[in-house]
Amino acid sequence: MTQLYFIRHAQPNFENHKDSERELSPKGRKDCALVTEFLLDKNISAVYSSPFRRAVDTLGEFAALRGLPIRILDDFRERRVDSGWIEDFTAFSRRQWEDFSYRLSGGECLREVQARNLRALRRVLRECPDASVAVGTHGTALSTLLNAYDPGFGHADFERIKTLMPWAVHFTFFGEECAGIEEINLFTQEVKIRKEVVASYELETL
């Protein structure tokens, strides 16, 4: 059984429009303590991340405390929207969730984002079987993974979590089969079960 704890980055500095270089805001840096506290008792043996600065920095405190290197996987990066800044992000996002093939000329569609994030996830499963792993990620990237294993996760869910930073999603895998999904609000500790691991499934699999 492999436990993957995906951590959506803490609040970034929205004044920095360079996506890959966007640092955390002062609030975001402070909220990294919530991530560290959440992960401390999870027996994490490996840490992966998107290459984007805000994702790496959100896990930096925890990784340093545990003496774990942060392994960068480029496929975990956030969706590329376009070559420029999008003013009406809500309308753009809604259209992408309605049509997974929709993209702007310089950007990616959600189908492309989902495919490469699934590729990265499966690589982690191969490299860390039967381990507990933390992964630094992004709101849209993580949402497409949720949609892949729970097609009921759609635009309304994305809007619900859009401003929730940091945010955690716990996946349970048996081999490469997803057996459980939990969303965790790190501010309130509220857990939303999207797919529950049942004892009978675990016994049959093991």
XYZ file of C-alpha atoms in Angstrom:
206
model
C 0.000 0.000 0.000
C 1.380 3.404 -1.016
C 0.248 6.654 0.569
C 0.633 9.829 -1.491
C 0.080 13.180 0.218
C -0.306 15.883 -2.415
C 0.202 19.367 -0.984
C -1.131 22.322 -2.934
C 1.259 25.229 -2.332
C 0.644 27.981 0.196
C -0.411 31.483 -0.843
C 1.966 32.969 -3.438
C 2.853 36.549 -4.246
C 0.287 37.290 -6.961
C 2.162 40.430 -7.960
C 4.823 38.222 -9.521
C 3.418 37.129 -12.903
C 6.346 34.820 -13.720
C 4.640 31.512 -13.012
C 7.661 29.299 -12.416
C 9.403 31.897 -10.221
C 6.438 33.071 -8.137
C 7.478 33.066 -4.479
C 5.281 32.664 -1.407
C 3.674 35.698 0.207
C 4.417 36.451 3.877
C 1.150 34.676 4.767
C 2.150 31.754 2.578
C 5.512 31.398 4.315
C 3.774 31.430 7.691
C 1.189 28.838 6.585
C 3.951 26.376 5.627
C 3.924 25.469 9.317
C 0.482 23.886 8.747
C 2.005 21.631 6.079
C 4.906 20.633 8.310
C 2.597 19.845 11.212
C 0.289 17.798 8.993
C 3.096 15.688 7.502
C 5.171 15.066 10.630
C 3.331 11.924 11.736
C 2.817 10.455 8.235
C 6.087 8.446 8.077
C 7.111 10.282 4.909
C 10.195 8.695 3.333
C 10.380 10.712 0.089
C 9.440 14.203 -1.071
C 8.699 15.146 -4.686
C 7.641 18.468 -6.138
C 6.705 20.486 -9.145
C 9.727 22.566 -10.231
C 7.846 25.806 -9.536
C 9.252 27.804 -6.639
C 6.040 28.138 -4.617
C 5.514 24.360 -4.574
C 9.117 23.602 -3.592
C 9.149 26.255 -0.877
C 5.886 25.016 0.661
C 7.545 21.653 1.416
C 10.962 23.116 2.196
C 10.526 23.417 5.958
C 9.260 19.848 6.320
C 11.926 18.365 4.015
C 14.716 20.157 5.886
C 13.361 19.000 9.244
C 13.303 15.384 8.077
C 16.584 15.621 6.173
C 14.897 14.572 2.923
C 15.895 15.891 -0.502
C 13.132 17.360 -2.655
C 13.037 15.432 -5.932
C 11.836 17.595 -8.801
C 9.502 16.103 -11.409
C 8.775 18.548 -14.201
C 5.497 16.839 -15.134
C 4.008 17.935 -11.792
C 4.211 21.589 -12.873
C 1.087 23.734 -13.020
C -0.955 24.220 -16.175
C 0.445 26.691 -18.676
C -2.372 29.171 -19.285
C -0.931 31.355 -22.058
C 2.087 33.472 -22.838
C 0.477 36.423 -21.031
C -1.549 37.148 -17.883
C -5.270 36.227 -17.965
C -7.517 38.885 -16.429
C -10.795 36.904 -16.389
C -9.409 33.673 -14.975
C -12.810 32.469 -13.736
C -14.372 32.460 -17.217
C -11.299 30.847 -18.728
C -11.230 28.159 -16.031
C -14.938 27.378 -16.436
C -14.518 26.873 -20.171
C -11.554 24.552 -19.635
C -13.504 22.414 -17.180
C -16.426 22.252 -19.612
C -14.114 21.223 -22.452
C -10.914 19.381 -21.478
C -9.508 20.028 -24.966
C -9.898 23.829 -24.771
C -6.710 25.869 -24.561
C -5.354 29.235 -25.565
C -2.754 29.432 -28.302
C 0.179 29.520 -25.889
C -1.247 27.246 -23.224
C -2.303 23.726 -22.302
C -5.700 22.074 -22.168
C -6.713 20.167 -19.049
C -6.385 16.853 -20.867
C -2.681 17.574 -21.426
C -2.187 18.693 -17.830
C -3.942 15.590 -16.534
C -1.926 13.237 -18.749
C 1.488 14.483 -17.651
C 0.510 14.666 -13.978
C -0.724 11.070 -14.167
C 2.578 10.131 -15.786
C 4.478 11.713 -12.897
C 2.219 10.108 -10.284
C 2.784 6.650 -11.765
C 6.527 7.252 -11.748
C 6.348 8.003 -8.011
C 4.369 4.799 -7.457
C 7.047 2.806 -9.287
C 9.921 4.470 -7.452
C 8.361 4.362 -3.960
C 6.232 1.227 -3.625
C 4.605 0.700 -0.224
C 5.896 4.034 1.076
C 4.456 7.319 2.299
C 5.351 10.197 -0.015
C 4.721 13.951 -0.013
C 4.292 15.782 -3.331
C 4.330 19.547 -3.800
C 1.797 20.576 -6.412
C -0.730 23.171 -7.651
C -4.469 23.722 -7.617
C -5.303 22.918 -11.229
C -2.711 20.160 -11.591
C -3.991 18.411 -8.461
C -7.620 18.933 -9.475
C -7.042 17.113 -12.768
C -5.604 14.164 -10.830
C -8.681 14.099 -8.623
C -10.851 14.160 -11.737
C -8.911 11.222 -13.204
C -9.694 9.001 -10.209
C -13.026 10.602 -9.295
C -14.775 11.961 -12.431
C -17.333 13.640 -10.163
C -14.699 16.236 -9.307
C -15.436 19.105 -11.693
C -15.579 22.854 -12.040
C -17.749 23.402 -8.946
C -15.193 21.538 -6.829
C -12.348 23.504 -8.376
C -14.112 26.757 -7.504
C -14.611 25.468 -3.948
C -10.874 24.937 -3.412
C -9.552 27.688 -5.706
C -8.468 29.971 -2.883
C -7.578 27.221 -0.374
C -3.798 27.396 -0.006
C -2.214 25.230 1.283
C -4.506 22.250 0.736
C -3.859 18.511 0.991
C -5.199 15.456 -0.812
C -4.348 11.957 0.414
C -4.401 9.129 -2.141
C -4.134 5.465 -1.161
C -2.855 3.061 -3.820
C -2.523 -0.699 -4.038
C 0.020 -1.050 -6.807
C -1.231 1.447 -9.389
C -4.902 1.090 -8.390
C -6.354 4.008 -6.456
C -8.280 2.682 -3.450
C -8.957 5.840 -1.459
C -9.038 9.633 -1.695
C -9.367 12.195 1.099
C -9.318 15.982 0.867
C -7.909 17.700 3.959
C -8.477 21.341 4.849
C -5.253 22.162 6.701
C -6.806 25.219 8.359
C -9.825 23.462 9.881
C -8.631 19.803 9.782
C -11.908 18.939 8.049
C -11.614 15.743 5.982
C -13.760 15.136 2.912
C -13.759 11.489 1.793
C -14.149 11.116 -1.959
C -13.247 7.431 -2.153
C -13.001 5.281 0.952
C -10.598 2.414 1.556
C -12.641 -0.488 2.918
C -11.129 -3.228 5.053
C -12.349 -6.021 2.767
C -10.587 -4.463 -0.224
C -7.332 -4.198 1.723
C -7.492 -7.792 2.908
C -8.258 -9.156 -0.554
C -5.474 -7.110 -2.122
C -2.834 -8.056 0.446
